[in-house]
Amino acid sequence: MTDIWPFWVAGRAETGQETFEVRSPYDEKVAAVVAVPSPQQVEVAVAAAAGVARQAARLPAHARAEALTAVSARLAERGEELARLITAESGKPVKWSRVEVSRAVSTFRWAAEEARRFSGEVQRLDTSPGADGRIGLVRRFPRGPVLGIAPFNFPLNLVAHKVAPAIAVGAPIIVKPAPKTPLSALVLGELFAETDLPAGMVSVLTVPNERAGDLVADPRLPVVSFTGSGPVGWSILDAHPRKHVTLELGGSAAAVVCADYAADLDWAASRCATFANYQGGQSCISVQRVVVAREVHDRFVDLLVEHVKALRTGDPWDDATDVGPLIDRPAAERVGQWVDEAVAAGARVLTGGTREGATYAPTVLADVPSDAKVSAEEVFGPVVVVSSFDGVDDGFHQVNASRFGLQAGVFTHDLRTAFRAHRDLEVGGVVVGDVPSFRADQMPYGGTKESGVGREGVRYAMEDYTYERVMVLTGVDL
């Protein structure tokens, strides 16, 4: 009989009467059987988070940092095990799963460092008459317990980006992992149970999506950090305007290839090919659109198609596999439908355009109408759309024409163009000399327009989870 994976209620492993299966997207084999918490067990977790909030906020910096350091170290020790869990539950090629684990190790290490230096600031207040002898100490304090809702595409590191900042500031957190990929988050719950943090600071609850609304609505969880689909995210914000809600909702990331990059087109093409497909295209900053200067367009497209054709698809357990399956067969079928709709509207398939089970072949499209779903919506699949532009203004206009604005890449050697991109592109991040898919886990990460509100990146999430409180000292000799 298959062992049942427990969930974590205030640092304790528990099971319930209900279970669900986690299946591999690649071969549909059962990867695990996971227990589902009852409403009573969810209540215990929420009550524990609320009950420990004051104690958690008063924890000394070293205690928070030591717990985060311990988790980082344990993740590194169990790195291969966790990488294989990620591949089992998500179908992600194991070489990319190993990268995700290494990033999670770094995320918790960064949080430990930030916990030690999250100190606030001192302000002189005697800047106008009547304020002589006054000085202000500005510190940040937790808003309260956090509900972190994570997606399936980075089942460990995107959970880390919710948990690590919460612990760093002294805020309890309840994690709701994606039902399709809960296993690595459950291991994370186990690792936090090994620390000396007070019980109640971390719970990992494998509640089904249809029951998540009760958690979102609970007034004892004043902060909601959500990563996932736009309709769900905006509905949370609309329904709970008095909560502090952060949303990371994806996009249709673009890379701009400028004419001055002619000598390095092969590098640009190889990067676009890799990062349009590296998670099966299931990344919020996967390269979905490439706009290329007309002077180098044809040569770039030839190189891009060559690099995409060289990508190896198939068994995610094979170290040589570059592109694995999507999260399930319906996701691959949807991508195929969107490609077919674009072709019916006049698009050309330069390579790919076929599906086998949950795997969709890496695909390059040209002559795509701007209103086609593969261009206007987030594909979340291994599809890249190529178009040309005349002049940098036209290229940047094409990037900004999207209703999303998460990140953009700009391949240029011209410093002036780089600064223009930073000024003019309506996105949360501009990556110069590389694809929009680059993310360092300490940098601010988030978007504009319909890509969401708030920022991840350890210190920036810490600020989102807290508010300023000023103390004014009077009668001080300055």
Coordinates of C-alpha atoms in Angstrom, one line a residue:
M1 CA 0.0 0.0 0.0
T2 CA 1.3 3.5 -0.9
D3 CA 2.3 5.6 2.1
I4 CA 0.1 8.7 2.5
W5 CA 1.9 12.0 2.6
P6 CA 0.9 14.1 5.7
F7 CA 0.3 17.9 5.7
W8 CA 1.6 20.2 8.4
V9 CA -0.5 21.8 11.0
A10 CA 1.4 24.2 13.2
G11 CA 4.6 22.2 12.9
R12 CA 2.9 18.8 13.3
A13 CA 2.4 16.1 10.6
E14 CA -1.2 15.1 10.3
T15 CA -3.4 13.1 8.0
G16 CA -7.2 13.1 7.3
Q17 CA -9.9 10.9 6.0
E18 CA -9.6 12.3 2.5
T19 CA -6.7 11.8 0.1
F20 CA -5.8 12.7 -3.5
E21 CA -3.3 11.4 -6.0
V22 CA -0.4 13.3 -7.5
R23 CA 0.4 12.0 -10.9
S24 CA 3.4 12.5 -13.2
P25 CA 2.4 14.6 -16.3
Y26 CA 4.8 12.5 -18.3
D27 CA 3.5 9.0 -17.9
E28 CA 0.5 9.6 -15.6
K29 CA 2.0 7.2 -12.9
V30 CA 1.1 7.9 -9.3
A31 CA 3.9 9.9 -7.7
A32 CA 2.3 10.1 -4.3
V33 CA -1.0 10.0 -2.3
V34 CA -1.5 13.1 -0.2
A35 CA -3.8 13.6 2.7
V36 CA -6.4 16.4 2.7
P37 CA -7.0 18.5 5.9
S38 CA -10.4 18.7 7.3
P39 CA -12.1 22.0 8.0
Q40 CA -11.3 21.4 11.7
Q41 CA -7.6 20.9 11.0
V42 CA -7.5 24.1 8.9
E43 CA -9.1 25.9 11.8
V44 CA -6.4 24.6 14.2
A45 CA -3.7 25.9 11.8
V46 CA -5.2 29.3 11.4
A47 CA -5.9 29.7 15.1
A48 CA -2.3 28.7 15.8
A49 CA -0.9 31.3 13.3
A50 CA -3.1 34.0 14.9
G51 CA -2.2 32.9 18.4
V52 CA 1.6 32.9 17.8
A53 CA 1.7 36.2 15.8
R54 CA 2.7 38.4 18.7
Q55 CA 5.4 36.0 19.9
A56 CA 6.7 35.6 16.3
A57 CA 7.0 39.4 15.8
R58 CA 9.1 39.6 19.0
L59 CA 11.6 36.9 18.0
P60 CA 15.1 38.2 18.0
A61 CA 16.7 38.5 14.6
H62 CA 19.2 35.8 15.3
A63 CA 16.5 33.3 16.0
R64 CA 14.7 34.0 12.7
A65 CA 18.0 34.0 10.8
E66 CA 19.2 30.7 12.4
A67 CA 16.0 28.9 11.4
L68 CA 16.2 30.2 7.8
T69 CA 19.9 29.2 7.7
A70 CA 19.1 25.7 9.0
V71 CA 16.4 25.2 6.3
S72 CA 18.7 26.4 3.6
A73 CA 21.3 23.9 4.7
R74 CA 18.8 21.0 4.9
L75 CA 17.5 21.8 1.4
A76 CA 21.1 21.6 0.2
E77 CA 21.6 18.3 1.9
R78 CA 18.4 16.8 0.4
G79 CA 18.9 18.5 -2.9
E80 CA 18.8 15.5 -5.2
E81 CA 15.8 14.0 -3.4
L82 CA 13.9 17.3 -3.8
A83 CA 14.9 17.7 -7.4
R84 CA 13.5 14.3 -8.2
L85 CA 10.3 15.1 -6.2
I86 CA 9.9 18.2 -8.3
T87 CA 10.3 16.2 -11.5
A88 CA 7.9 13.5 -10.3
E89 CA 5.1 15.9 -9.5
S90 CA 5.6 18.5 -12.3
G91 CA 7.3 16.7 -15.2
K92 CA 10.0 19.3 -15.2
P93 CA 13.2 18.0 -16.7
V94 CA 15.4 16.9 -13.8
K95 CA 18.3 19.2 -14.8
W96 CA 15.9 22.2 -14.4
S97 CA 14.6 20.8 -11.1
R98 CA 18.1 20.8 -9.7
V99 CA 18.4 24.5 -10.7
E100 CA 15.2 25.2 -8.8
V101 CA 16.4 23.5 -5.7
S102 CA 19.7 25.5 -5.8
R103 CA 17.7 28.7 -6.1
A104 CA 15.5 27.8 -3.1
V105 CA 18.7 27.1 -1.1
S106 CA 19.8 30.6 -2.1
T107 CA 16.4 32.2 -1.3
F108 CA 16.5 31.0 2.3
R109 CA 20.1 32.0 2.7
W110 CA 19.3 35.5 1.5
A111 CA 16.3 35.7 3.9
A112 CA 18.6 34.8 6.8
E113 CA 20.9 37.6 5.8
E114 CA 18.1 40.1 5.4
A115 CA 16.6 39.1 8.7
R116 CA 19.8 40.3 10.4
R117 CA 19.9 43.7 8.7
F118 CA 16.1 44.6 8.6
S119 CA 16.7 47.4 11.0
G120 CA 14.8 50.5 9.9
E121 CA 16.1 54.0 9.8
V122 CA 16.7 57.1 11.9
Q123 CA 15.4 60.5 10.8
R124 CA 16.3 64.0 12.2
L125 CA 13.0 65.8 12.8
D126 CA 14.5 69.2 13.7
T127 CA 14.3 70.3 10.1
S128 CA 11.7 73.0 10.8
P129 CA 11.1 75.3 13.8
G130 CA 9.2 73.8 16.6
A131 CA 10.8 70.3 16.2
D132 CA 14.1 71.0 18.0
G133 CA 15.3 68.1 20.0
R134 CA 13.2 65.5 18.1
I135 CA 14.4 62.4 16.3
G136 CA 12.4 59.6 14.6
L137 CA 13.1 55.9 14.7
V138 CA 11.3 54.2 11.8
R139 CA 10.9 50.4 12.0
R140 CA 8.7 47.9 10.2
F141 CA 6.5 45.4 11.9
P142 CA 4.5 42.5 10.5
R143 CA 1.0 43.1 9.3
G144 CA 0.0 39.7 10.7
P145 CA -0.1 36.1 9.6
V146 CA 0.3 35.5 5.9
L147 CA -1.6 33.2 3.5
G148 CA 0.8 32.1 0.7
I149 CA -0.9 30.5 -2.3
A150 CA 1.6 29.0 -4.7
P151 CA 1.4 27.8 -8.3
F152 CA 2.5 24.5 -9.9
N153 CA 5.4 25.7 -12.1
F154 CA 8.0 26.3 -9.4
P155 CA 6.6 24.1 -6.6
L156 CA 9.6 24.7 -4.3
N157 CA 11.1 28.1 -5.0
L158 CA 7.9 30.0 -5.4
V159 CA 6.8 28.6 -2.0
A160 CA 10.2 29.6 -0.7
H161 CA 9.6 33.2 -1.9
K162 CA 6.5 33.3 0.3
V163 CA 7.8 31.5 3.4
A164 CA 11.3 32.9 3.7
P165 CA 10.3 36.6 3.8
A166 CA 7.5 35.9 6.3
I167 CA 9.9 34.1 8.7
A168 CA 12.5 36.8 8.2
V169 CA 10.1 39.5 9.5
G170 CA 8.5 37.3 12.2
A171 CA 5.2 36.7 10.5
P172 CA 3.5 33.3 10.8
I173 CA 2.5 31.8 7.4
I174 CA 0.1 29.2 6.1
V175 CA 1.1 27.8 2.7
K176 CA -1.4 26.4 0.2
P177 CA 0.6 24.6 -2.4
A178 CA -0.9 23.8 -5.9
P179 CA -2.8 20.5 -5.7
K180 CA -0.9 19.1 -8.7
T181 CA 2.5 19.8 -7.1
P182 CA 2.4 19.8 -3.3
L183 CA 5.3 17.4 -2.5
S184 CA 8.3 19.7 -2.3
A185 CA 6.2 22.2 -0.2
L186 CA 5.4 19.4 2.2
V187 CA 9.0 18.6 2.6
L188 CA 9.6 22.2 3.4
G189 CA 7.0 21.9 6.1
E190 CA 8.9 19.0 7.5
L191 CA 12.2 21.0 7.5
F192 CA 10.6 23.9 9.4
A193 CA 9.3 21.5 11.9
E194 CA 12.9 20.6 12.7
T195 CA 13.7 24.2 13.6
D196 CA 13.3 25.9 17.0
L197 CA 10.6 28.3 15.7
P198 CA 7.5 28.5 17.8
A199 CA 4.7 26.0 16.8
G200 CA 2.2 27.7 14.6
M201 CA 4.6 29.8 12.6
V202 CA 4.5 27.4 9.5
S203 CA 1.6 25.3 8.3
V204 CA 1.4 23.6 4.9
L205 CA -2.2 22.8 4.1
T206 CA -3.1 20.7 1.0
V207 CA -6.6 22.0 0.7
P208 CA -8.4 21.7 -2.7
N209 CA -8.8 24.9 -4.7
E210 CA -12.5 25.0 -4.2
R211 CA -11.9 25.4 -0.4
A212 CA -9.2 28.0 -0.7
G213 CA -11.8 30.8 -0.5
D214 CA -12.4 30.1 3.2
L215 CA -8.7 30.7 3.9
V216 CA -8.6 33.8 1.8
A217 CA -11.6 35.3 3.6
D218 CA -10.4 34.5 7.1
P219 CA -9.8 37.9 8.9
R220 CA -7.0 36.3 11.0
L221 CA -4.9 36.1 7.8
P222 CA -4.6 39.8 6.9
V223 CA -1.9 39.3 4.2
V224 CA -2.5 37.2 1.1
S225 CA 0.4 36.5 -1.3
F226 CA -0.9 34.9 -4.5
T227 CA 1.0 33.6 -7.5
G228 CA -1.2 32.2 -10.3
S229 CA -3.8 33.0 -12.9
G230 CA -5.1 36.6 -13.4
P231 CA -8.8 35.9 -13.0
V232 CA -8.3 34.2 -9.7
G233 CA -5.8 36.8 -8.4
W234 CA -7.9 39.8 -9.3
S235 CA -11.0 38.2 -7.8
I236 CA -9.1 37.9 -4.5
L237 CA -8.2 41.6 -4.5
D238 CA -11.7 42.6 -5.6
A239 CA -13.4 40.5 -2.9
H240 CA -11.0 41.6 -0.1
P241 CA -10.0 45.2 -0.6
R242 CA -9.2 45.7 3.0
K243 CA -6.6 42.9 3.1
H244 CA -3.0 43.5 2.0
V245 CA -2.9 41.4 -1.2
T246 CA 0.1 40.9 -3.4
L247 CA -0.4 39.3 -6.8
E248 CA 2.1 37.9 -9.3
L249 CA -0.1 37.0 -12.3
G250 CA 2.2 36.4 -15.2
G251 CA 2.6 38.0 -18.6
S252 CA 3.6 37.6 -22.2
A253 CA 7.3 38.4 -21.9
A254 CA 9.1 39.9 -24.9
A255 CA 12.7 40.0 -26.0
V256 CA 13.8 42.8 -28.3
V257 CA 16.7 42.1 -30.6
C258 CA 18.3 45.4 -31.8
A259 CA 20.2 45.9 -35.1
D260 CA 23.4 46.7 -33.2
Y261 CA 23.4 43.1 -31.9
A262 CA 24.2 41.7 -35.4
A263 CA 27.5 40.2 -34.3
D264 CA 26.0 38.3 -31.5
L265 CA 22.7 37.0 -33.1
D266 CA 23.6 33.4 -32.4
W267 CA 23.8 34.1 -28.6
A268 CA 20.5 35.9 -28.7
A269 CA 18.8 33.2 -30.7
S270 CA 20.1 30.4 -28.4
R271 CA 19.0 32.2 -25.3
C272 CA 15.5 32.9 -26.8
A273 CA 15.2 29.3 -27.9
T274 CA 16.2 27.9 -24.5
F275 CA 14.1 30.2 -22.4
A276 CA 11.0 30.0 -24.5
N277 CA 10.9 26.3 -23.7
Y278 CA 12.9 25.6 -20.6
Q279 CA 9.9 24.8 -18.3
G280 CA 7.8 23.7 -21.1
G281 CA 7.1 27.4 -21.5
Q282 CA 5.4 27.3 -18.1
S283 CA 7.1 30.3 -16.6
C284 CA 5.7 33.8 -16.1
I285 CA 8.8 35.2 -17.8
S286 CA 9.2 32.6 -20.5
V287 CA 10.1 34.2 -23.8
Q288 CA 6.8 34.4 -25.6
R289 CA 7.4 37.2 -28.1
V290 CA 10.6 38.1 -29.9
V291 CA 10.6 41.4 -31.8
V292 CA 13.6 41.7 -34.1
A293 CA 15.1 44.7 -36.0
R294 CA 14.2 44.3 -39.7
E295 CA 17.9 44.6 -40.6
V296 CA 18.7 41.3 -38.8
H297 CA 15.3 39.7 -38.7
D298 CA 15.7 36.9 -41.4
R299 CA 19.1 35.8 -40.1
F300 CA 17.9 35.8 -36.5
V301 CA 14.8 33.7 -37.4
D302 CA 16.9 31.1 -39.1
L303 CA 19.2 30.8 -36.1
L304 CA 16.2 30.7 -33.7
V305 CA 14.6 27.9 -35.6
E306 CA 17.9 26.0 -35.7
H307 CA 18.3 26.3 -32.0
V308 CA 14.7 25.3 -31.2
K309 CA 14.9 22.2 -33.4
A310 CA 18.0 21.2 -31.5
L311 CA 16.2 21.1 -28.2
R312 CA 15.6 17.6 -26.9
T313 CA 12.1 16.7 -25.7
G314 CA 11.0 13.6 -23.9
D315 CA 11.6 11.8 -20.6
P316 CA 12.1 14.4 -17.9
W317 CA 14.3 11.9 -15.9
D318 CA 16.9 11.9 -18.7
D319 CA 19.6 14.5 -17.9
A320 CA 19.8 15.3 -21.6
T321 CA 16.1 16.3 -21.9
D322 CA 15.6 20.0 -22.4
V323 CA 11.8 20.2 -22.6
G324 CA 9.4 18.0 -20.8
P325 CA 5.6 17.8 -20.7
L326 CA 3.2 20.5 -19.6
I327 CA 1.5 20.0 -16.3
D328 CA -1.3 17.9 -17.8
R329 CA -2.8 16.8 -21.1
P330 CA -5.6 19.5 -21.1
A331 CA -2.9 22.2 -20.8
A332 CA -1.1 20.8 -23.9
E333 CA -4.4 20.5 -25.8
R334 CA -5.2 24.2 -25.0
V335 CA -1.8 25.3 -26.3
G336 CA -2.5 23.3 -29.5
Q337 CA -5.8 25.0 -29.9
W338 CA -4.3 28.4 -29.6
V339 CA -1.6 27.6 -32.2
D340 CA -4.3 26.2 -34.5
E341 CA -6.4 29.4 -34.1
A342 CA -3.3 31.5 -35.0
V343 CA -2.6 29.4 -38.1
A344 CA -6.2 29.7 -39.2
A345 CA -5.8 33.5 -38.9
G346 CA -2.7 33.5 -41.1
A347 CA 0.2 32.6 -38.9
R348 CA 3.0 30.3 -40.2
V349 CA 4.5 27.4 -38.1
L350 CA 8.3 27.5 -38.7
T351 CA 8.9 24.5 -36.5
G352 CA 6.9 22.4 -34.0
G353 CA 3.1 22.7 -33.8
T354 CA 2.5 19.1 -32.8
R355 CA 1.4 17.4 -29.5
E356 CA 2.0 13.9 -28.0
G357 CA 0.1 13.4 -24.8
A358 CA 1.0 16.2 -22.4
T359 CA 4.1 17.2 -24.4
Y360 CA 3.8 20.0 -26.9
A361 CA 6.7 20.3 -29.4
P362 CA 8.8 23.5 -29.1
T363 CA 7.1 25.9 -31.6
V364 CA 8.1 29.0 -33.5
L365 CA 5.4 31.1 -35.2
A366 CA 5.7 34.0 -37.6
D367 CA 3.1 36.3 -39.2
V368 CA 0.9 36.1 -36.1
P369 CA -2.0 38.6 -35.9
S370 CA -1.5 40.8 -32.8
D371 CA -4.9 39.8 -31.4
A372 CA -4.2 36.1 -31.6
K373 CA -4.2 34.4 -28.2
V374 CA -0.6 33.2 -28.7
S375 CA 0.4 36.8 -28.9
A376 CA -2.1 38.7 -26.7
E377 CA -2.6 36.2 -23.9
E378 CA -0.1 34.2 -21.7
V379 CA 0.5 31.0 -23.6
F380 CA 2.2 29.2 -20.7
G381 CA 3.5 26.6 -23.2
P382 CA 6.5 26.1 -25.5
V383 CA 5.5 28.6 -28.1
V384 CA 7.4 31.7 -29.3
V385 CA 6.1 34.4 -31.7
V386 CA 8.5 36.3 -33.9
S387 CA 7.9 39.7 -35.5
S388 CA 10.0 42.5 -36.9
F389 CA 10.3 46.2 -36.1
D390 CA 11.6 49.4 -37.8
G391 CA 13.5 51.5 -35.3
V392 CA 13.7 51.1 -31.5
D393 CA 10.6 53.2 -30.9
D394 CA 8.6 50.7 -32.9
G395 CA 10.1 47.7 -31.1
F396 CA 9.4 49.2 -27.7
H397 CA 5.8 50.0 -28.8
Q398 CA 5.2 46.4 -29.7
V399 CA 6.4 45.3 -26.3
N400 CA 4.2 47.8 -24.6
A401 CA 1.1 46.9 -26.7
S402 CA 0.6 43.9 -24.3
R403 CA -1.8 44.3 -21.4
F404 CA 0.8 42.5 -19.3
G405 CA 4.1 44.0 -18.0
L406 CA 6.3 41.6 -16.0
Q407 CA 9.8 41.6 -17.6
A408 CA 11.4 42.3 -20.9
G409 CA 14.8 41.5 -22.4
V410 CA 16.7 43.8 -24.7
F411 CA 19.6 42.5 -26.8
T412 CA 21.7 45.7 -27.4
H413 CA 25.2 46.9 -27.0
D414 CA 24.2 50.5 -27.0
L415 CA 24.1 52.0 -23.6
R416 CA 21.7 54.7 -24.7
T417 CA 19.2 52.1 -26.0
A418 CA 19.5 50.3 -22.7
F419 CA 18.6 53.4 -20.7
R420 CA 15.8 54.2 -23.1
A421 CA 14.4 50.7 -22.5
H422 CA 14.6 51.1 -18.8
R423 CA 12.7 54.4 -19.1
D424 CA 10.1 53.5 -21.8
L425 CA 9.2 49.8 -21.4
E426 CA 6.2 49.4 -19.2
V427 CA 7.4 46.4 -17.2
G428 CA 8.6 45.5 -13.7
G429 CA 12.1 44.5 -14.9
V430 CA 14.3 45.1 -18.0
V431 CA 17.1 42.7 -18.7
V432 CA 19.8 44.1 -21.0
G433 CA 21.8 41.6 -23.0
D434 CA 19.7 38.6 -22.2
V435 CA 16.2 37.2 -22.2
P436 CA 13.4 38.4 -19.8
S437 CA 13.5 35.0 -18.1
F438 CA 16.5 36.0 -15.9
R439 CA 15.7 36.4 -12.3
A440 CA 18.0 36.7 -9.3
D441 CA 16.1 35.8 -6.2
Q442 CA 17.2 38.9 -4.2
M443 CA 16.1 41.4 -6.8
P444 CA 12.6 43.0 -6.9
Y445 CA 10.3 40.9 -9.0
G446 CA 6.8 41.8 -10.1
G447 CA 4.9 43.6 -12.8
T448 CA 2.8 46.4 -14.0
K449 CA -0.6 46.5 -15.7
E450 CA -2.3 43.1 -15.5
S451 CA 0.8 41.3 -14.3
G452 CA -0.1 42.1 -10.7
V453 CA 0.7 44.2 -7.7
G454 CA 3.5 44.1 -5.1
R455 CA 6.9 42.6 -5.4
E456 CA 8.7 39.4 -4.6
G457 CA 12.5 39.2 -4.1
V458 CA 13.3 38.6 -0.4
R459 CA 13.7 42.1 1.0
Y460 CA 11.0 43.5 -1.2
A461 CA 8.5 40.9 0.0
M462 CA 9.6 41.6 3.6
E463 CA 8.5 45.2 3.0
D464 CA 5.2 44.0 1.6
Y465 CA 4.5 41.9 4.6
T466 CA 5.2 44.7 7.1
Y467 CA 4.2 48.3 7.7
E468 CA 6.2 51.3 9.0
R469 CA 5.8 52.4 12.6
V470 CA 7.6 55.6 13.8
M471 CA 8.7 56.4 17.3
V472 CA 9.4 60.0 18.0
L473 CA 11.9 60.9 20.8
T474 CA 11.6 64.3 22.3
G475 CA 14.2 66.4 24.1
V476 CA 17.2 64.8 22.5
D477 CA 20.4 66.7 22.1
L478 CA 21.1 66.4 18.4

